[in-house]
Amino acid sequence: MKNNKLILTGLLMTLFVTIMIGFTDCKSKKEKTDVVAAIDTANIDKTVLPGVDFYQYSNGNWIKNHPVPDEYSRYGAFDILQEKNYNDLKSILEDASKDEKAEKSSNKRKIGNFYTSGMDTAKIEKDGISPLADEFALIDNIKTIEDFQKEVAHLHTIGIYPLFFIYAAQDEKNSEMVITQLAQGGLGLSDRDYYLSKDPRSQEILEGYKKHVNKMFTLLGNDETKAKAATEEIINIETKLAEVSWTRLELRDPIKGYNKFKLEDLQKKNPNLNWSNYFSNIGLANAGDINVGQPSFFENMSKLLKDISIDSWKTYLRWNLIHGTASFLSSEFENENFDFYGKVMSGKTKMQPRWKRVLRTVSGGMGEAVGQVYVEKFFPAEAKTKMVTLVNNLKTSLSERIENLAWMGVETKKAAKEKLNTMNVKIGYPDVWRDYTKLEIGTESYVKNIMNNDKFEFEFMINKIGKPVDRNEWYMSPQTVNAYYSPTMNEIVFPAGILQPPFFFKDADDAVNYGAIGTVIGHEMTHGFDDQGRQYDKEGNLVDWWTKEDAEKFTKQTAVLVEQYDNFKMLDSLHVDGKLTLGENIADVGGLTVSLNALKSVLAKSGDTTKIDGFTPLQRFFLSYSQVWSQSIRDKELMRRLKEDVHSPGNARVNGAIVNIPEFYDAFSVKESDPMFLKEEKRAKIW
């Protein structure tokens, strides 16, 4: 719902964007005459040769005809499906908001109330920040460091996260149990480097952030002198936190991030925060084993608690409160929040319509309550059946690839195939729906509904600690246009939201479906064997199941991808970070390889070589893959993603991946003299 919730989701597991879903059985040549032309040839820029720039060739006209809409910072095939989903969900929420007969305790009434409260702009404008009066009073009444720590705990329970994050997740070396997890946090900017780097873009963002903080304190009623002083305090505290925060590359190392403590040891290492009181104040009677993701951050944070004055910490908490709620308050706060995070950070020129913003909040907050209705109305049962078939085909293909790897030894191959065979698959929606009985949602205050919702979610999360993991739980709602692989669960999950057109056409040819959803499924499967996922065994435990020799060979192969993407230039002076994006790049190349292998098996059985729109099946496979990643993106957003995103930009996901696939060269007659040509000895050969 809020940025903090997105960060928590990222801490729970690695999420991977997917684009398509569906499957069609192979058809005879006669049946091929009736297939839908799922690839729109009008999107192809025939002034560019495939061997020169395949991404531009495949998508050039689409990009030309689809400039980024004002409300977006990036716009592509993914967003087109999201727009369709917005309208589907709007019908659900509007119906719920108008149903006066719905029981007060029912999910429908709560969804309707939530949406109604968010759409009541007249009341939101009238209320201003008054719904937060009690919260500000709690901060104002802080007198001691003990009071401050108690308030930090309280804010955590309502979805505001000063200083650090706490969450519940599997013990990575005992994946059957859920334990307490602590992670660095406390920053208003999305990356530590914005505070520390001296490059022009980072400096521009930091200066813009200072102006934003100053403006927000002014809106809170501070005069210019007080607002300026408050801003200096915030920047000082957050910079100190940034200085001791781990980098994004450090955060990618699961072994480095596994540091289990008992409560008494945590207290000794970080003496200036009373951890026993903290856990008690958040409602956690027994913290049990505690994994501290970044021990050095917490040690330094503990020192800051002593070095910084109570008055400065109070200012910091006021900032966290208004920063975390600004998007749900009156227009002056919401607009200022968008002016920085939307315009300065990402280059957007206007906010989404009100109904979309509220819809995202309600759907994010009561995900399975909304999802249950969504599935009933918009998810056909046959989509799940077809998906199961396709996943099984891709599993078979990946197993074949593992068996035939020249660089992997017999022992590791056996363990890899066991992990693949054990990999769980969830499709569409949960078997058991969440119970929202104890969640109170009215129509009086939108922001209070959000805090109530966050408190409900926090308690749900904390109650998992010390208990066996629920392997039936979903970490995405059914209506989400996305998918994920969880290394600790060893499972791939495809919500209903992405299992639909315009990305899957039930009457399209196999090449299109394998090029799109096939590569996506292969991508998610391969995440179980990328540089991070491979460190977890078939049960989801962080354990080394590779022989030393095979691990060294794997690292050597992946180093090829790091170098390739490091050399992928963007915006003249920038480039993709090959190490930051390595996991996703491995999965992209792996997904292509595995799905293409499956398609070739299908084509070999059918003997089908029919051209559609003049393109062979293999050509359509690569075109389908490329058009999945068609997108237009603003420069500011591209710069932000190059620093923060573990995914490569769309053109790199296409051109950077397919140059490692031998069949691409044959399909489009790419010559050694062409810019896209990569000598065989320089290609990455992983899965």
XYZ file of C-alpha atoms in Angstrom:
687
model
C 0.000 0.000 0.000
C 2.708 2.437 0.997
C 6.378 2.459 -0.013
C 7.229 0.738 3.277
C 4.872 -2.116 2.465
C 6.590 -2.594 -0.887
C 9.959 -2.666 0.838
C 8.709 -5.253 3.322
C 7.445 -7.386 0.481
C 10.881 -7.221 -1.094
C 12.468 -8.254 2.185
C 10.223 -11.310 2.455
C 11.247 -12.753 -0.886
C 12.647 -11.968 -4.294
C 9.878 -10.909 -6.679
C 10.184 -11.219 -10.426
C 8.009 -9.423 -12.957
C 6.312 -11.686 -15.499
C 4.294 -10.704 -18.504
C 2.173 -13.447 -20.030
C 0.205 -16.555 -19.300
C -1.458 -19.348 -21.232
C -0.846 -22.337 -23.400
C -2.112 -23.785 -26.640
C -1.568 -27.356 -27.686
C 0.346 -27.835 -30.910
C -1.917 -27.779 -33.959
C -1.759 -29.449 -37.332
C -0.836 -27.476 -40.451
C -4.473 -27.378 -41.463
C -5.504 -25.883 -38.113
C -2.791 -23.262 -38.391
C -4.783 -21.381 -41.005
C -7.254 -20.341 -38.305
C -4.825 -19.057 -35.685
C -4.937 -15.476 -34.451
C -2.106 -13.207 -35.573
C -1.080 -12.417 -31.997
C 2.031 -10.557 -33.106
C 1.062 -7.158 -34.453
C 3.395 -6.634 -37.387
C 2.521 -2.937 -37.382
C 4.732 -2.630 -34.295
C 7.786 -3.768 -36.254
C 10.198 -1.131 -37.544
C 11.354 -2.578 -40.847
C 13.824 0.267 -41.370
C 16.031 -1.488 -38.783
C 17.620 -4.861 -39.475
C 17.228 -7.593 -36.812
C 20.988 -8.037 -36.623
C 21.520 -4.337 -35.982
C 19.069 -3.773 -33.106
C 16.514 -6.509 -32.604
C 14.618 -4.649 -29.887
C 14.146 -1.618 -32.118
C 13.276 -3.841 -35.063
C 10.603 -5.671 -33.039
C 9.157 -2.668 -31.208
C 10.256 0.492 -32.989
C 6.862 1.486 -34.360
C 5.126 0.578 -31.090
C 7.502 2.853 -29.178
C 7.018 5.624 -31.741
C 3.234 5.398 -31.422
C 3.143 5.010 -27.633
C 4.848 7.908 -25.879
C 4.754 7.659 -22.099
C 1.356 8.864 -20.810
C 1.527 11.763 -18.349
C 0.628 9.590 -15.356
C 3.374 7.055 -16.092
C 7.144 7.122 -15.864
C 7.401 3.936 -17.934
C 4.756 2.434 -20.197
C 4.689 -0.938 -21.903
C 2.856 -4.205 -22.419
C 2.804 -4.809 -18.681
C 0.999 -1.503 -18.101
C -1.583 -2.177 -20.804
C -2.683 -5.267 -18.895
C -2.608 -3.292 -15.648
C -4.966 -0.721 -17.155
C -7.388 -3.485 -18.048
C -7.170 -4.782 -14.493
C -7.785 -1.313 -13.071
C -11.117 -1.185 -14.859
C -12.061 -4.702 -13.752
C -11.268 -3.850 -10.136
C -13.073 -0.517 -10.385
C -16.309 -2.345 -11.169
C -15.836 -4.487 -8.049
C -15.130 -1.557 -5.730
C -17.880 0.660 -7.082
C -20.381 -2.155 -6.705
C -19.259 -2.732 -3.113
C -19.446 0.980 -2.267
C -23.063 1.169 -3.495
C -24.346 -2.017 -1.853
C -26.225 -0.752 1.209
C -27.530 -4.248 1.983
C -24.095 -5.771 2.579
C -23.571 -6.943 6.162
C -21.510 -4.556 8.288
C -18.969 -7.285 9.081
C -18.726 -8.574 5.514
C -15.708 -8.173 3.280
C -17.902 -6.447 0.715
C -18.957 -3.735 3.161
C -15.376 -3.191 4.302
C -14.104 -2.944 0.727
C -16.927 -0.541 -0.087
C -16.258 1.588 2.989
C -12.548 1.707 2.232
C -13.143 2.848 -1.340
C -15.835 5.344 -0.275
C -13.554 6.923 2.331
C -10.801 7.342 -0.248
C -13.098 8.892 -2.834
C -14.657 11.369 -0.376
C -12.297 14.210 -1.288
C -14.529 16.853 0.262
C -14.111 15.301 3.696
C -10.418 14.576 3.171
C -9.860 18.242 2.265
C -11.884 19.427 5.239
C -10.054 17.137 7.665
C -6.540 18.100 6.536
C -4.118 16.542 9.028
C -6.628 16.405 11.873
C -6.983 12.579 11.642
C -3.304 12.438 12.660
C -3.716 14.702 15.690
C -3.463 11.868 18.206
C -0.372 10.492 16.498
C 1.389 13.853 16.503
C 0.429 14.274 20.167
C 2.166 11.018 21.038
C 5.354 12.324 19.428
C 5.043 15.749 21.083
C 4.776 14.090 24.496
C 8.109 12.281 24.172
C 10.434 13.306 27.018
C 13.042 10.547 27.246
C 14.887 8.080 25.063
C 12.585 5.398 26.484
C 9.564 7.397 25.303
C 11.165 7.732 21.890
C 11.779 3.999 21.574
C 8.208 3.257 22.655
C 6.917 5.553 19.919
C 9.159 3.914 17.307
C 7.553 0.594 18.232
C 4.056 2.079 18.019
C 4.691 3.584 14.592
C 5.961 0.243 13.328
C 2.643 -1.342 14.262
C 0.699 1.131 12.092
C 2.853 0.864 8.974
C 5.339 3.702 9.612
C 8.965 2.526 9.760
C 11.518 4.914 11.313
C 15.045 3.554 11.806
C 14.563 -0.056 10.711
C 12.164 -2.741 9.522
C 10.843 -5.710 11.436
C 9.064 -8.567 9.709
C 8.357 -12.273 9.951
C 9.903 -14.706 7.490
C 11.326 -18.183 7.259
C 14.560 -19.056 8.972
C 16.739 -19.434 5.905
C 18.596 -22.394 7.421
C 15.469 -23.976 8.901
C 12.828 -23.172 6.305
C 10.024 -24.905 8.200
C 9.986 -22.200 10.898
C 9.117 -18.495 10.850
C 11.403 -16.225 12.870
C 11.853 -12.541 13.663
C 13.720 -10.566 10.996
C 15.323 -7.130 11.359
C 16.514 -5.061 8.391
C 18.049 -1.646 7.858
C 15.787 1.270 7.001
C 14.898 4.762 8.122
C 15.590 6.623 4.853
C 13.203 8.873 2.948
C 15.096 8.320 -0.297
C 15.049 4.943 -1.992
C 18.792 4.343 -2.045
C 21.642 5.185 0.322
C 23.771 6.442 -2.554
C 21.505 9.442 -3.134
C 22.802 10.836 0.165
C 26.431 9.930 -0.424
C 27.238 9.997 -4.146
C 28.586 13.122 -5.791
C 27.325 12.398 -9.315
C 25.043 15.124 -10.755
C 21.837 13.073 -10.698
C 22.266 12.022 -7.047
C 23.014 15.619 -6.089
C 19.956 16.814 -8.002
C 17.739 14.322 -6.179
C 19.186 15.184 -2.763
C 18.617 18.895 -3.338
C 15.088 18.186 -4.511
C 14.520 16.051 -1.422
C 15.669 18.862 0.872
C 13.178 21.225 -0.754
C 10.467 18.586 -0.416
C 11.118 18.018 3.294
C 11.168 21.772 3.881
C 7.867 22.218 2.073
C 6.219 19.417 4.028
C 7.228 20.955 7.354
C 5.873 24.274 6.128
C 2.562 22.589 5.329
C 2.569 21.235 8.874
C 2.472 24.820 10.110
C 6.148 25.584 10.719
C 7.485 28.991 9.746
C 10.384 29.120 7.301
C 13.033 29.223 10.032
C 11.659 26.180 11.846
C 11.044 24.295 8.605
C 14.629 24.901 7.511
C 15.987 23.741 10.878
C 13.786 20.625 10.780
C 14.985 19.833 7.263
C 18.616 20.062 8.339
C 17.905 17.672 11.202
C 16.246 15.143 8.886
C 19.031 15.255 6.320
C 21.631 14.931 9.079
C 19.972 11.857 10.635
C 19.197 10.141 7.343
C 22.693 10.784 5.990
C 24.187 9.178 9.099
C 21.879 6.184 8.575
C 22.823 6.053 4.891
C 26.519 6.043 5.748
C 26.128 2.800 7.706
C 23.568 1.169 5.399
C 24.612 -1.711 3.189
C 24.723 -1.244 -0.569
C 22.268 -2.982 -2.882
C 24.991 -5.375 -3.972
C 25.741 -6.300 -0.362
C 22.035 -6.880 0.216
C 21.998 -9.475 -2.586
C 24.244 -11.835 -0.604
C 21.964 -14.194 1.399
C 24.850 -15.693 3.371
C 26.093 -12.298 4.492
C 22.516 -11.414 5.454
C 22.057 -14.469 7.710
C 23.016 -13.516 11.268
C 20.932 -15.183 13.961
C 20.845 -13.723 17.468
C 19.201 -14.529 20.764
C 17.604 -11.567 22.523
C 20.393 -11.211 25.080
C 23.060 -11.210 22.353
C 21.137 -8.641 20.313
C 20.984 -6.438 23.416
C 24.716 -6.713 24.053
C 25.566 -5.808 20.463
C 23.097 -2.908 20.316
C 22.851 -1.671 23.920
C 21.189 1.704 23.390
C 17.850 0.273 22.288
C 15.903 -1.713 24.859
C 14.987 -4.657 22.672
C 12.940 -6.465 25.288
C 10.712 -3.409 25.666
C 10.568 -2.938 21.903
C 9.302 -6.452 21.245
C 6.826 -6.156 24.102
C 5.541 -2.840 22.725
C 4.859 -4.299 19.288
C 2.958 -7.199 20.823
C 5.626 -9.873 20.401
C 5.815 -11.735 23.711
C 8.642 -14.017 22.612
C 10.933 -12.824 19.846
C 12.730 -16.176 19.779
C 15.516 -16.428 17.215
C 16.192 -13.070 15.577
C 17.901 -12.724 12.214
C 19.660 -9.387 11.870
C 20.091 -8.763 8.171
C 22.771 -6.089 8.513
C 24.492 -6.283 11.926
C 26.846 -3.357 11.326
C 23.901 -1.080 10.528
C 22.203 -1.903 13.826
C 25.408 -1.446 15.822
C 25.872 2.022 14.354
C 22.180 2.848 14.694
C 22.480 1.995 18.381
C 25.277 4.540 18.723
C 23.201 7.196 16.968
C 20.420 6.741 19.526
C 22.842 8.055 22.141
C 24.532 10.713 20.021
C 21.435 12.505 18.659
C 19.235 14.665 20.876
C 15.665 13.755 21.835
C 14.350 16.896 20.140
C 16.005 15.891 16.862
C 14.576 12.390 17.141
C 11.118 13.873 17.699
C 11.527 15.888 14.508
C 12.571 12.708 12.726
C 9.427 10.892 13.910
C 7.196 13.780 12.813
C 8.789 13.513 9.389
C 8.280 9.758 9.239
C 4.618 10.158 10.163
C 3.832 12.784 7.530
C 6.064 11.139 4.932
C 4.286 7.807 5.405
C 0.766 9.254 5.191
C 1.071 12.192 2.775
C -0.447 10.301 -0.164
C -3.662 9.771 1.797
C -4.189 13.284 3.166
C -5.544 16.522 1.710
C -4.420 17.646 -1.725
C -1.668 20.005 -0.564
C 0.192 17.109 1.063
C -0.581 14.624 -1.676
C 0.453 17.037 -4.421
C 3.716 17.920 -2.725
C 4.485 14.242 -2.206
C 3.861 13.580 -5.904
C 5.876 16.612 -6.999
C 8.985 15.048 -5.528
C 8.512 11.277 -5.765
C 6.554 11.354 -9.016
C 8.101 14.271 -10.905
C 11.639 14.717 -9.569
C 12.400 11.032 -9.020
C 10.596 9.481 -12.001
C 9.687 12.248 -14.440
C 5.892 11.844 -14.315
C 3.919 14.931 -15.215
C 0.619 14.200 -13.487
C -0.913 11.863 -10.931
C -3.128 8.966 -11.835
C -6.857 9.682 -11.560
C -8.158 9.606 -8.014
C -10.064 6.360 -8.497
C -6.918 4.518 -9.554
C -4.935 5.770 -6.590
C -7.635 4.741 -4.128
C -8.178 1.447 -5.933
C -4.503 0.571 -5.574
C -4.662 1.294 -1.863
C -7.783 -0.797 -1.249
C -6.620 -3.653 -3.465
C -3.210 -3.606 -1.799
C -4.614 -3.400 1.714
C -7.404 -5.977 1.480
C -5.835 -7.991 -1.298
C -7.510 -11.350 -0.845
C -10.902 -9.848 0.007
C -10.853 -8.008 -3.321
C -9.170 -10.971 -4.997
C -11.877 -13.431 -4.072
C -14.443 -11.381 -5.985
C -11.985 -10.717 -8.803
C -11.365 -14.429 -9.361
C -15.086 -15.210 -9.412
C -15.748 -12.541 -12.048
C -12.681 -12.517 -14.245
C -10.620 -15.703 -13.953
C -11.737 -18.615 -16.180
C -11.061 -22.072 -14.788
C -9.504 -23.284 -18.040
C -6.665 -20.760 -17.652
C -5.470 -22.602 -14.545
C -5.672 -25.969 -16.303
C -3.684 -24.732 -19.294
C -1.125 -23.153 -17.009
C -0.496 -26.441 -15.182
C 0.157 -28.135 -18.527
C 2.593 -25.483 -19.642
C 4.488 -25.445 -16.348
C 4.925 -29.221 -16.561
C 6.265 -28.874 -20.112
C 8.760 -26.262 -18.960
C 9.825 -28.410 -16.006
C 10.563 -31.256 -18.399
C 12.558 -28.913 -20.616
C 14.650 -27.525 -17.752
C 15.332 -31.043 -16.512
C 16.618 -31.948 -19.972
C 18.830 -28.867 -20.029
C 20.299 -29.740 -16.630
C 20.984 -33.319 -17.687
C 22.829 -32.166 -20.823
C 24.967 -29.451 -19.212
C 28.609 -29.972 -20.121
C 29.958 -27.888 -17.244
C 27.981 -29.500 -14.373
C 28.984 -32.738 -12.664
C 26.780 -35.758 -11.953
C 26.370 -35.096 -8.218
C 25.214 -31.497 -8.655
C 22.957 -32.449 -11.568
C 21.178 -34.977 -9.382
C 20.576 -32.415 -6.635
C 19.470 -29.767 -9.162
C 16.872 -32.068 -10.684
C 15.624 -32.999 -7.214
C 15.157 -29.308 -6.462
C 13.314 -28.794 -9.751
C 11.041 -31.776 -9.140
C 10.270 -30.521 -5.627
C 9.516 -26.956 -6.819
C 5.924 -26.103 -5.880
C 3.614 -24.281 -8.298
C 0.742 -21.980 -7.291
C -1.608 -20.718 -9.953
C -4.437 -18.220 -9.878
C -5.498 -17.855 -6.258
C -5.122 -19.389 -2.775
C -6.985 -22.509 -1.732
C -7.893 -20.835 1.578
C -8.828 -17.152 1.767
C -7.696 -14.672 4.430
C -10.073 -13.868 7.297
C -10.681 -10.105 7.649
C -13.241 -10.368 10.472
C -11.141 -8.402 12.981
C -10.319 -5.587 10.538
C -12.332 -2.430 11.191
C -12.954 -0.215 8.159
C -15.415 2.678 8.261
C -16.149 5.734 6.152
C -15.034 8.473 8.550
C -11.344 8.734 7.686
C -9.362 7.382 4.760
C -5.973 7.681 6.446
C -7.285 6.070 9.645
C -8.610 3.178 7.583
C -5.127 2.769 6.158
C -3.519 2.780 9.586
C -6.124 0.292 10.826
C -5.395 -1.897 7.836
C -1.642 -1.665 8.415
C -2.091 -2.532 12.098
C -4.195 -5.536 11.102
C -1.505 -6.686 8.659
C 1.266 -6.094 11.203
C -0.479 -8.242 13.801
C -1.115 -10.942 11.212
C 2.576 -10.936 10.353
C 3.902 -10.876 13.919
C 1.626 -13.754 14.918
C 3.519 -16.023 12.518
C 6.748 -15.756 14.516
C 7.809 -18.915 16.299
C 5.372 -21.043 14.317
C 5.772 -23.487 11.412
C 5.600 -21.854 7.994
C 2.240 -21.936 6.231
C 3.138 -23.245 2.792
C -0.341 -22.454 1.535
C 0.121 -18.735 2.073
C 0.395 -16.389 -0.907
C 2.574 -13.271 -0.900
C 0.717 -11.627 -3.782
C -2.991 -11.039 -4.174
C -4.806 -12.851 -7.023
C -5.421 -9.595 -8.942
C -1.731 -8.674 -9.057
C -0.215 -8.335 -12.525
C 3.048 -9.969 -11.543
C 4.563 -13.279 -10.425
C 7.393 -14.498 -8.228
C 9.780 -17.235 -7.244
C 10.452 -17.683 -3.522
C 13.802 -19.359 -2.752
C 12.874 -20.224 0.858
C 9.596 -21.807 -0.258
C 11.082 -23.193 -3.491
C 7.927 -22.260 -5.348
C 6.770 -20.279 -8.354
C 3.534 -18.325 -8.099
C 1.382 -16.948 -10.909
C -1.585 -14.832 -9.718
C -4.778 -14.701 -11.774
C -4.175 -11.038 -12.645
C -1.484 -11.883 -15.151
C -3.150 -14.995 -16.562
C -5.149 -13.215 -19.256
C -5.036 -11.241 -22.495
C -3.606 -9.119 -23.974
C -0.550 -11.246 -23.347
C -2.055 -14.674 -23.919
C -4.217 -15.414 -26.940
C -5.925 -18.772 -26.711
C -5.982 -19.144 -30.501
C -2.409 -18.063 -31.148
C 0.317 -20.396 -32.373
C 2.655 -22.186 -29.986
C 5.669 -20.094 -30.965
C 3.983 -16.951 -29.645
C 2.961 -18.520 -26.354
C 6.328 -20.148 -25.751
C 8.098 -16.912 -26.672
C 6.057 -14.975 -24.142
C 4.581 -16.889 -21.212
C 6.898 -19.830 -21.799
C 9.955 -17.637 -21.313
C 8.330 -16.066 -18.257
C 7.704 -19.436 -16.608
C 11.182 -20.577 -17.549
C 12.475 -17.312 -16.079
C 10.788 -17.994 -12.731
C 11.992 -21.608 -12.645
C 15.530 -20.543 -13.448
C 15.504 -18.162 -10.496
C 15.790 -21.267 -8.369
C 19.212 -21.728 -9.946
C 20.484 -18.163 -10.388
C 23.372 -16.717 -8.353
C 21.095 -16.243 -5.320
C 18.504 -18.999 -5.755
C 21.108 -21.699 -6.280
C 22.251 -21.201 -2.693
C 18.988 -22.705 -1.382
C 18.263 -26.416 -1.447
C 15.063 -28.189 -2.472
C 13.484 -27.503 0.942
C 14.326 -23.803 0.792
C 17.246 -23.937 3.198
C 20.331 -21.784 2.729
C 22.836 -24.584 2.276
C 25.614 -25.319 -0.202
C 24.530 -28.337 -2.262
C 27.022 -27.781 -5.096
C 30.400 -29.396 -5.507
C 33.218 -26.876 -5.226
C 34.236 -27.485 -8.837
C 30.721 -26.936 -10.207
C 30.248 -23.772 -8.153
C 33.456 -22.368 -9.617
C 32.337 -23.240 -13.150
C 28.953 -21.608 -12.547
C 30.598 -18.414 -11.306
C 32.843 -18.386 -14.362
C 29.820 -18.696 -16.665
C 27.860 -15.956 -14.898
C 30.854 -13.612 -14.987
C 30.347 -13.552 -18.759
C 26.869 -12.080 -18.239
C 28.168 -9.495 -15.759
C 30.638 -8.238 -18.341
C 28.071 -8.226 -21.139
C 25.555 -6.131 -19.225
C 28.193 -3.833 -17.732
C 28.960 -2.886 -21.319
C 25.313 -2.199 -22.206
C 25.295 1.593 -22.581
C 22.284 3.729 -21.694
C 21.697 7.487 -22.070
C 25.207 8.007 -23.455
C 27.161 8.045 -20.185
C 25.337 5.384 -18.128
C 25.241 1.601 -18.294
C 23.450 -1.396 -16.830
C 24.974 -2.710 -13.587
C 25.886 -6.297 -14.461
C 26.299 -7.387 -10.833
C 23.116 -5.785 -9.512
C 21.016 -7.275 -12.325
C 22.815 -10.625 -12.519
C 20.025 -12.760 -11.050
C 17.418 -11.364 -13.429
C 19.738 -11.596 -16.419
C 20.510 -15.243 -15.644
C 16.768 -15.893 -15.442
C 16.082 -14.071 -18.726
C 18.677 -16.082 -20.629
C 17.594 -19.241 -18.820
C 13.921 -18.606 -19.534
C 14.634 -18.150 -23.228
C 16.772 -21.274 -23.370
C 14.327 -23.502 -21.504
C 11.220 -22.321 -23.349
C 12.877 -22.515 -26.746
C 13.955 -26.070 -25.959
C 10.329 -26.922 -25.125
C 9.034 -25.282 -28.304
C 11.508 -27.183 -30.453
C 10.212 -30.434 -28.956
C 6.654 -29.428 -29.844
C 7.635 -28.450 -33.386
C 9.642 -31.656 -33.845
C 6.586 -33.725 -32.974
C 4.220 -31.773 -35.207
C 6.638 -31.231 -38.092
C 5.092 -27.788 -38.405
C 7.118 -25.095 -40.172
C 4.167 -22.913 -41.229
C 4.892 -19.221 -41.635
C 2.464 -16.632 -40.278
C 2.739 -13.098 -41.643
C 5.910 -14.261 -43.344
C 7.633 -15.311 -40.103
C 8.774 -18.830 -39.228
C 7.911 -20.330 -35.807
C 11.380 -19.554 -34.441
C 11.201 -15.978 -35.693
C 7.813 -15.580 -34.023
C 9.236 -16.993 -30.805
C 11.861 -14.257 -30.626
C 9.466 -11.539 -31.799
C 6.980 -12.575 -29.122
C 9.660 -12.438 -26.444
C 10.816 -9.020 -27.569
C 7.344 -7.512 -27.777
C 6.638 -8.628 -24.199
C 9.277 -6.093 -23.143
C 8.182 -3.247 -25.417
C 8.217 -0.045 -23.409
C 8.680 3.685 -23.483
C 10.474 5.174 -20.496
C 11.337 8.649 -19.252
C 14.994 9.535 -18.775
C 14.579 10.262 -15.061
C 12.897 6.934 -14.496
C 15.568 5.117 -16.488
C 18.296 6.782 -14.417
C 16.507 5.797 -11.209
C 16.100 2.196 -12.297
C 19.710 1.859 -13.421
C 20.684 2.685 -9.842
C 17.967 0.796 -7.949
C 16.341 -1.914 -10.075
C 17.600 -5.500 -10.145
C 15.937 -5.859 -13.569
C 17.642 -4.584 -16.704
C 15.730 -2.075 -18.875
C 13.506 -3.508 -21.612
C 15.939 -3.108 -24.494
C 18.703 -4.781 -22.469
C 16.399 -7.626 -21.445
C 15.888 -8.324 -25.143
C 19.149 -7.516 -26.927
C 21.290 -8.472 -23.941
C 19.666 -11.897 -23.602
C 19.080 -13.121 -27.144
C 22.692 -12.661 -28.250
C 23.441 -15.670 -26.033
C 20.897 -17.884 -27.834
C 22.396 -19.667 -30.898
C 19.014 -20.125 -32.614
C 18.528 -16.354 -32.781
C 21.376 -16.035 -35.276
C 19.931 -18.698 -37.539
C 16.342 -17.459 -37.277
C 17.192 -13.969 -38.530
C 20.322 -14.711 -40.573
C 22.475 -12.538 -38.312
C 25.926 -12.194 -39.847
C 29.261 -11.876 -38.099
C 29.506 -8.320 -39.404
C 26.230 -7.293 -37.726
C 26.331 -5.250 -34.471
C 24.182 -7.857 -32.680
C 26.590 -10.677 -33.476
C 28.459 -12.065 -30.487
C 31.179 -14.619 -31.049
C 30.315 -18.035 -29.681
C 33.203 -18.094 -27.219
C 31.897 -14.859 -25.662
C 28.334 -16.089 -25.147
C 27.058 -17.106 -21.726
C 26.267 -20.815 -21.550
C 24.516 -21.426 -18.245
C 21.209 -23.319 -18.404
